[in-house]
mmCIF file of N, CA and C in Angstrom:
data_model
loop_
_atom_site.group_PDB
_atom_site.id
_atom_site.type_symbol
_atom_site.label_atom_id
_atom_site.label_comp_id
_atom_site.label_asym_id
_atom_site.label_seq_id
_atom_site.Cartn_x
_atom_site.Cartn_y
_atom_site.Cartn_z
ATOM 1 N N UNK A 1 78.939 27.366 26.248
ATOM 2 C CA UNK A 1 77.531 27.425 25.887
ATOM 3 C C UNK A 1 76.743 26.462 26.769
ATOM 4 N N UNK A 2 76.130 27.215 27.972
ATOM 5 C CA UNK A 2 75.523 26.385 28.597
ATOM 6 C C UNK A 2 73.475 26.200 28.454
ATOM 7 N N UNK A 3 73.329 26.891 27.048
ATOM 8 C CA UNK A 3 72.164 26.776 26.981
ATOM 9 C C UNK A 3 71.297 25.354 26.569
ATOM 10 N N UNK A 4 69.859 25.474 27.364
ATOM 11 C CA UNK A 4 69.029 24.499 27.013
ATOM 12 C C UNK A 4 68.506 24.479 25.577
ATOM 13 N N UNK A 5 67.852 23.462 25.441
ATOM 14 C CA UNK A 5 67.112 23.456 23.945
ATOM 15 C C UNK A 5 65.387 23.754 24.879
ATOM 16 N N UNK A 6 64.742 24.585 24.236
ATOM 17 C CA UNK A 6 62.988 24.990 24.210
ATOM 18 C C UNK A 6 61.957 24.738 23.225
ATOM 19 N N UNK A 7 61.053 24.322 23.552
ATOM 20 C CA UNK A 7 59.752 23.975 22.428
ATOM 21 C C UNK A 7 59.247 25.555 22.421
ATOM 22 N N UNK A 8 59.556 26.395 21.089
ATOM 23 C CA UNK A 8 58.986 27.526 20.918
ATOM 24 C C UNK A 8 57.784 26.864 19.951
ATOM 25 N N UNK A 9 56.693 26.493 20.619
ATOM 26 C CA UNK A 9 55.111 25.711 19.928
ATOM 27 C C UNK A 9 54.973 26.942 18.873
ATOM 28 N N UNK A 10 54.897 28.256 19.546
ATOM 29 C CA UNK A 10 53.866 29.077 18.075
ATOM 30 C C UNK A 10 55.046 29.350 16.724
ATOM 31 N N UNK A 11 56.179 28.820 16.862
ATOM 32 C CA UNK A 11 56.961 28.688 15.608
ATOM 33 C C UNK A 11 57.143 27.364 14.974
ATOM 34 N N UNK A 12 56.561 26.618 15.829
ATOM 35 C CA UNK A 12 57.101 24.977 15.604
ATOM 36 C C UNK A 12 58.263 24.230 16.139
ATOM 37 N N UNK A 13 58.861 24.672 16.573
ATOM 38 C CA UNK A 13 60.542 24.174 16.540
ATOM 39 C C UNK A 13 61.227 24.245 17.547
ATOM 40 N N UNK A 14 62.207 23.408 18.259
ATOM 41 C CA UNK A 14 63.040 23.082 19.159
ATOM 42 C C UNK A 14 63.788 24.004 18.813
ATOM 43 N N UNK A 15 64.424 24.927 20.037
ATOM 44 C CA UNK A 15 65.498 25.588 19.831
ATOM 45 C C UNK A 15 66.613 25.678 20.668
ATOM 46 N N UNK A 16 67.794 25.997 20.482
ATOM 47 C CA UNK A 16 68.931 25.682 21.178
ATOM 48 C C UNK A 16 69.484 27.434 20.694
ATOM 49 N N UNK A 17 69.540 27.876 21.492
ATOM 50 C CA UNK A 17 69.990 29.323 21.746
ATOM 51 C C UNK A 17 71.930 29.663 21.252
ATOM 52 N N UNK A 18 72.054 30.193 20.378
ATOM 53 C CA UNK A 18 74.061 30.396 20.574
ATOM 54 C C UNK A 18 74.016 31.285 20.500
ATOM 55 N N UNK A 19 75.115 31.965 20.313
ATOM 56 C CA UNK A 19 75.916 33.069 20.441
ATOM 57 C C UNK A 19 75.338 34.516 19.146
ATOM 58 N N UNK A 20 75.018 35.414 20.114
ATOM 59 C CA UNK A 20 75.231 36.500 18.712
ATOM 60 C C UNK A 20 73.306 36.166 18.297
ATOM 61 N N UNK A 21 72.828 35.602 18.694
ATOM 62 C CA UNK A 21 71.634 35.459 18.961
ATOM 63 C C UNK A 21 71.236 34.924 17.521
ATOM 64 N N UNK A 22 72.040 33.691 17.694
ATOM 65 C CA UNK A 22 71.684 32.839 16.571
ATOM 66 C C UNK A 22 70.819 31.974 17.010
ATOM 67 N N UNK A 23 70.136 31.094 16.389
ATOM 68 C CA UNK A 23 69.707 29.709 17.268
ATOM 69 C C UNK A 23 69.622 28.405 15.942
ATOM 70 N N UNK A 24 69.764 27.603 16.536
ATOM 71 C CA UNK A 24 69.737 26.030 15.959
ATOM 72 C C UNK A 24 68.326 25.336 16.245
ATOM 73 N N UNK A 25 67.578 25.204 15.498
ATOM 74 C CA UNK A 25 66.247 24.777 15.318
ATOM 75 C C UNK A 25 66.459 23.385 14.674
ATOM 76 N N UNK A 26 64.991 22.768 15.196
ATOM 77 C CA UNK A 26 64.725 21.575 14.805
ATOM 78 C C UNK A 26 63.045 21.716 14.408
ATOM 79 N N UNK A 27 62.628 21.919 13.080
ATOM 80 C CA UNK A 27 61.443 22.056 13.197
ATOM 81 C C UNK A 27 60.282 20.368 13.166
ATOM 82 N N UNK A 28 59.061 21.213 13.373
ATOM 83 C CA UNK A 28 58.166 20.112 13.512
ATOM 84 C C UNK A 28 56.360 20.428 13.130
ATOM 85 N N UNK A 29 55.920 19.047 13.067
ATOM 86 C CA UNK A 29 54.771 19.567 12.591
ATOM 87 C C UNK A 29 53.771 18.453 13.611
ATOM 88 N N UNK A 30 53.004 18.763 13.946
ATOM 89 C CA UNK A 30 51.715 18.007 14.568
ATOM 90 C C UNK A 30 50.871 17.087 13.822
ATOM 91 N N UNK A 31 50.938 15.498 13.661
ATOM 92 C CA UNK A 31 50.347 14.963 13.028
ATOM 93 C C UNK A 31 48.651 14.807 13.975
ATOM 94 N N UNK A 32 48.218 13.822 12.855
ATOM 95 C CA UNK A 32 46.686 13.818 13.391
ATOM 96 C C UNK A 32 46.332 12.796 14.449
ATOM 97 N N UNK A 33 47.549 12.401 15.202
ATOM 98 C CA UNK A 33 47.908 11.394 16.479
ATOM 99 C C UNK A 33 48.413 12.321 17.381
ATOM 100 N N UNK A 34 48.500 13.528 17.124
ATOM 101 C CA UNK A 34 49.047 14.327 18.116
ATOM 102 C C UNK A 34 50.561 13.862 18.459
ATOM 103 N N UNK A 35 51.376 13.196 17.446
ATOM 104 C CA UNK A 35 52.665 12.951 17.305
ATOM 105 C C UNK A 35 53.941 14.097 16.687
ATOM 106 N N UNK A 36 54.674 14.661 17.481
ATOM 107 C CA UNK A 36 55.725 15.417 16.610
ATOM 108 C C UNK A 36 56.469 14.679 15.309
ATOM 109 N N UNK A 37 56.013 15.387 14.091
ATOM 110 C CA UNK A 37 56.915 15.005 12.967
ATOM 111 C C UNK A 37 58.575 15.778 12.408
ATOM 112 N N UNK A 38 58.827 15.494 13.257
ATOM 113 C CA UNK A 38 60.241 16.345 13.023
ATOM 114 C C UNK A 38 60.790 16.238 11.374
ATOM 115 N N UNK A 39 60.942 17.282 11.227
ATOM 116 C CA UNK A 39 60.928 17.470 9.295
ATOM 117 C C UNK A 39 62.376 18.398 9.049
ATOM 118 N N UNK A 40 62.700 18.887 9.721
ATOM 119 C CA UNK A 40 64.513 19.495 9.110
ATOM 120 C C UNK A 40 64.711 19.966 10.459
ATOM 121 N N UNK A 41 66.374 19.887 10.481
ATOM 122 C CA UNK A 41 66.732 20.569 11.181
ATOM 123 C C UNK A 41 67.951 21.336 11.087
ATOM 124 N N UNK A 42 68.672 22.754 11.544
ATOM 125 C CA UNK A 42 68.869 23.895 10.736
ATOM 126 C C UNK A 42 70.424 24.215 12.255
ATOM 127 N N UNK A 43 71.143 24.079 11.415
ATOM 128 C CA UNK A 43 72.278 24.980 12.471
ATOM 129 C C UNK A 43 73.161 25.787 11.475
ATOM 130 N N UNK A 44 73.454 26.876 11.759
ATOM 131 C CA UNK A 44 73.899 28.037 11.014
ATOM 132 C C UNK A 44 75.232 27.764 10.679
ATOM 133 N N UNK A 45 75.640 27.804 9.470
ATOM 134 C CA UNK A 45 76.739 27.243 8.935
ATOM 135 C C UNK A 45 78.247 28.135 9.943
ATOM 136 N N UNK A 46 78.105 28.764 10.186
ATOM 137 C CA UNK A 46 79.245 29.048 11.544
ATOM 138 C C UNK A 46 79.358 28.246 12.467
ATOM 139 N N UNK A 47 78.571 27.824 12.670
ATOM 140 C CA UNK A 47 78.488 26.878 13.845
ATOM 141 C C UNK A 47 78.819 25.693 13.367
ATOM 142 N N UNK A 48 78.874 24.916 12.702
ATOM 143 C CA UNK A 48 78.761 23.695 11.735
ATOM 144 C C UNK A 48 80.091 22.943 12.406
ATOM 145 N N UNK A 49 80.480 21.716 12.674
ATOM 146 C CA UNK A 49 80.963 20.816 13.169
ATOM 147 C C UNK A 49 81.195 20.883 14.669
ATOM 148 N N UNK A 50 80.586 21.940 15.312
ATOM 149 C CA UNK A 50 80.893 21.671 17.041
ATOM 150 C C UNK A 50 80.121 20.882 17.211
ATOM 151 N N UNK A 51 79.119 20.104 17.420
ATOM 152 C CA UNK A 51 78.410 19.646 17.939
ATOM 153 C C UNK A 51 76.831 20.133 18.001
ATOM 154 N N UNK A 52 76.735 21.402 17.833
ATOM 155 C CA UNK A 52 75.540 22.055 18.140
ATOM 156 C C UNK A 52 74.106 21.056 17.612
ATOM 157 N N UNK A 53 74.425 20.171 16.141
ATOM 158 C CA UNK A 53 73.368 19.160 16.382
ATOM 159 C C UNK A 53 72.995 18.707 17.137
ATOM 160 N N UNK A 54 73.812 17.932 17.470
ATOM 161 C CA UNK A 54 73.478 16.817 18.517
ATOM 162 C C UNK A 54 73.299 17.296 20.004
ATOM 163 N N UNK A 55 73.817 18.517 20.311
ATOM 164 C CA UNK A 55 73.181 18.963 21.418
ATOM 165 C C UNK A 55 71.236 19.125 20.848
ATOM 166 N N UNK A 56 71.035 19.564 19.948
ATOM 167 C CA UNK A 56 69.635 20.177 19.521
ATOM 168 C C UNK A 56 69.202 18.734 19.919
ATOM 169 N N UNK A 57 69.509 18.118 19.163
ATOM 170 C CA UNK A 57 68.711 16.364 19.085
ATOM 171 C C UNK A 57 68.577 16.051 20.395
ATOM 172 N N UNK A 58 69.588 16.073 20.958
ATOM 173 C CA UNK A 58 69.516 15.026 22.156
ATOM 174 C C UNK A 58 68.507 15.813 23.117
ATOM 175 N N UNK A 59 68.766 17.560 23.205
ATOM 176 C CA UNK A 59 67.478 17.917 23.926
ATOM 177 C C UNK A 59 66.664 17.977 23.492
ATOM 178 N N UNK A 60 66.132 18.379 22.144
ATOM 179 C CA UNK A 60 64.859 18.059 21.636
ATOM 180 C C UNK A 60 63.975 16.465 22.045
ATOM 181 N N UNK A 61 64.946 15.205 21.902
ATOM 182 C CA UNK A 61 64.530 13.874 22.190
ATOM 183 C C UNK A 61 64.180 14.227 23.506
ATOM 184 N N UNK A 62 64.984 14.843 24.911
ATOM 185 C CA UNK A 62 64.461 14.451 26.626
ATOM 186 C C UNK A 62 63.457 15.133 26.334
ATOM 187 N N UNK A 63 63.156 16.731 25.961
ATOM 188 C CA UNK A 63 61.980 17.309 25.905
ATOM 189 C C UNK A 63 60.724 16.460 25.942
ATOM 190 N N UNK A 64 60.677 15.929 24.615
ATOM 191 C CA UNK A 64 59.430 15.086 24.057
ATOM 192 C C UNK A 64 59.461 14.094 25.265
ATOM 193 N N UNK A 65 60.590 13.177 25.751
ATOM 194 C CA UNK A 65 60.347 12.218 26.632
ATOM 195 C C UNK A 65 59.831 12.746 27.665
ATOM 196 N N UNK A 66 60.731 13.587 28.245
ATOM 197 C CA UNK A 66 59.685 14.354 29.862
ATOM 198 C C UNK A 66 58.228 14.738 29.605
ATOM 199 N N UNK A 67 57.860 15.295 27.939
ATOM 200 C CA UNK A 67 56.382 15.769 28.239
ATOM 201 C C UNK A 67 55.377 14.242 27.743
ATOM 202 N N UNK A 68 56.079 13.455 27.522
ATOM 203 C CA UNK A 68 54.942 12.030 27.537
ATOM 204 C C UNK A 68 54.548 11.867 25.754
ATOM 205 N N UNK A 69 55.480 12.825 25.199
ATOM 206 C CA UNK A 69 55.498 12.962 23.630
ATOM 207 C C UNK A 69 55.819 11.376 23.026
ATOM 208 N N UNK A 70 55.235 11.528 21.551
ATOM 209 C CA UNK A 70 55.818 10.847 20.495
ATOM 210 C C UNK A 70 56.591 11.436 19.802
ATOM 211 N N UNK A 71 57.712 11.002 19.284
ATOM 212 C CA UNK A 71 58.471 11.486 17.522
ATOM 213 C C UNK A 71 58.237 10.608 16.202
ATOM 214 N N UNK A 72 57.694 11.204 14.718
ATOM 215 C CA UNK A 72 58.316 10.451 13.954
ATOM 216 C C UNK A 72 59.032 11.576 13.453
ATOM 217 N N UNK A 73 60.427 10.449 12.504
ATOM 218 C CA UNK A 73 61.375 11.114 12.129
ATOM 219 C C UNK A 73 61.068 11.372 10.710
ATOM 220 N N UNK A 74 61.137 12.201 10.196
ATOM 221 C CA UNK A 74 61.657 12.767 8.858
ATOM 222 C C UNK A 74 62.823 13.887 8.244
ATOM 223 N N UNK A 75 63.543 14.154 9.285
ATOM 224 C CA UNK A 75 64.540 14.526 9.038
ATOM 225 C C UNK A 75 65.497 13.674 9.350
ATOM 226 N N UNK A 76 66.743 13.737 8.275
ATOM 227 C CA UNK A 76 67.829 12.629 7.691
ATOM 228 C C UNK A 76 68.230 12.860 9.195
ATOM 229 N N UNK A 77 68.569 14.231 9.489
ATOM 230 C CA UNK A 77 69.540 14.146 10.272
ATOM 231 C C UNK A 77 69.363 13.467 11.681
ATOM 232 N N UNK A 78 67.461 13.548 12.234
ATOM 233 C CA UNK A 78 67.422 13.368 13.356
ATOM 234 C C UNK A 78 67.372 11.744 13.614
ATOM 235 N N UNK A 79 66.584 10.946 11.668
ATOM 236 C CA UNK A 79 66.748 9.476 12.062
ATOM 237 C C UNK A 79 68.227 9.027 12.090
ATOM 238 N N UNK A 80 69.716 9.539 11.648
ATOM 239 C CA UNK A 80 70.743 9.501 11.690
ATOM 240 C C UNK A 80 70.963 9.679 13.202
ATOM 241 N N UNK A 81 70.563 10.264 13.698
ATOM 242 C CA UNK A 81 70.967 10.278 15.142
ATOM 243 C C UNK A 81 71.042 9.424 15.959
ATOM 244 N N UNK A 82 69.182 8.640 15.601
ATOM 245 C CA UNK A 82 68.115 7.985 16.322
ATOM 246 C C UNK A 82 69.143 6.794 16.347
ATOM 247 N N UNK A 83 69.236 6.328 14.385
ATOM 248 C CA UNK A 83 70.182 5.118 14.710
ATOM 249 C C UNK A 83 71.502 4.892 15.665
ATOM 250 N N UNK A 84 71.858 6.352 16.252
ATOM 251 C CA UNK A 84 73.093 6.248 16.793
ATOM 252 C C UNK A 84 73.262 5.966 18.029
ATOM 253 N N UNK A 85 71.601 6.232 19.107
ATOM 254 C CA UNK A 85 71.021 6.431 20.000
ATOM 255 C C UNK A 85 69.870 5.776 20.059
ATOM 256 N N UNK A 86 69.634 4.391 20.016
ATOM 257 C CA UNK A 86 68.451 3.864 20.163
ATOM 258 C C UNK A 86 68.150 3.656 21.645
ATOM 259 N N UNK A 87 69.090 4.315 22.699
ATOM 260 C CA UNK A 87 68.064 4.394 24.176
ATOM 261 C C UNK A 87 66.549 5.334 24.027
ATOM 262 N N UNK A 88 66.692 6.010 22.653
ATOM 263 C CA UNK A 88 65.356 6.774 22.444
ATOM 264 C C UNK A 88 64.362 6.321 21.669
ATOM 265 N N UNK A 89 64.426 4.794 21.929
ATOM 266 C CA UNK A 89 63.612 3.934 21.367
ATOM 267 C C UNK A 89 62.294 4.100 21.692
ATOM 268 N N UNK A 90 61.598 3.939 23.129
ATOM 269 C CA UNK A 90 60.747 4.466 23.927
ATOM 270 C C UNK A 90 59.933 5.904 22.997
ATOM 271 N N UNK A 91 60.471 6.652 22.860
ATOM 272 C CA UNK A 91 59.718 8.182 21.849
ATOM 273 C C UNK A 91 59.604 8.183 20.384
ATOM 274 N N UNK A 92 60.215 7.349 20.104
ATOM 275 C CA UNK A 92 59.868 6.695 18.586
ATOM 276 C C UNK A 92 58.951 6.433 17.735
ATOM 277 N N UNK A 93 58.244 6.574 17.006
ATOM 278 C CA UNK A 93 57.132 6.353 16.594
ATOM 279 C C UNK A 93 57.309 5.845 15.278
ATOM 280 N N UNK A 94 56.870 4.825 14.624
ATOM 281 C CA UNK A 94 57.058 4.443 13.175
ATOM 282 C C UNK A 94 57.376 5.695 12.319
#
């Protein structure tokens, strides 16, 4: 699986493309700072312990960094990450 993760904007959500034309989303919402609030994120229980999170996360996080983005976290899973990965300190947002 050599796919990227994409900001599909008119659905909200980071996506990471698999197999069988599933995809692993990370959704989000636009606060009134023009900050991404990342609020759940969703990988299809087939998929469940490869990794496919943390691929979502980690490209969802360069995304936001390359486009000059903020994140705050509200999903468990992505501040679970964050703590795991604080080089993404920089895109962080309270």
């Amino acid at each position: 699986m050599d796919a990227e993760v994409t900001d599909n904007k008119s659905q909200r959500r980071f996506e990471l493309p698999l197999p069988d034309g599933e995809i692993a989303a990370a959704y989000y919402r636009v606060d009134d700072e023009g900050r991404l609030v990342l609020i759940h994120t969703e990988v299809p229980y087939e998929f469940g312990g490869q990794g496919i999170a943390t691929r979502l996360a980690t490209g969802t996080f360069d995304l936001v960094r390359r486009s000059g983005g903020k994140v705050v976290l509200r999903c468990p899973f992505m501040g679970n990450f964050f703590r795991k990965h604080p080089e993404y300190a920089d895109i962080v947002a309270g």
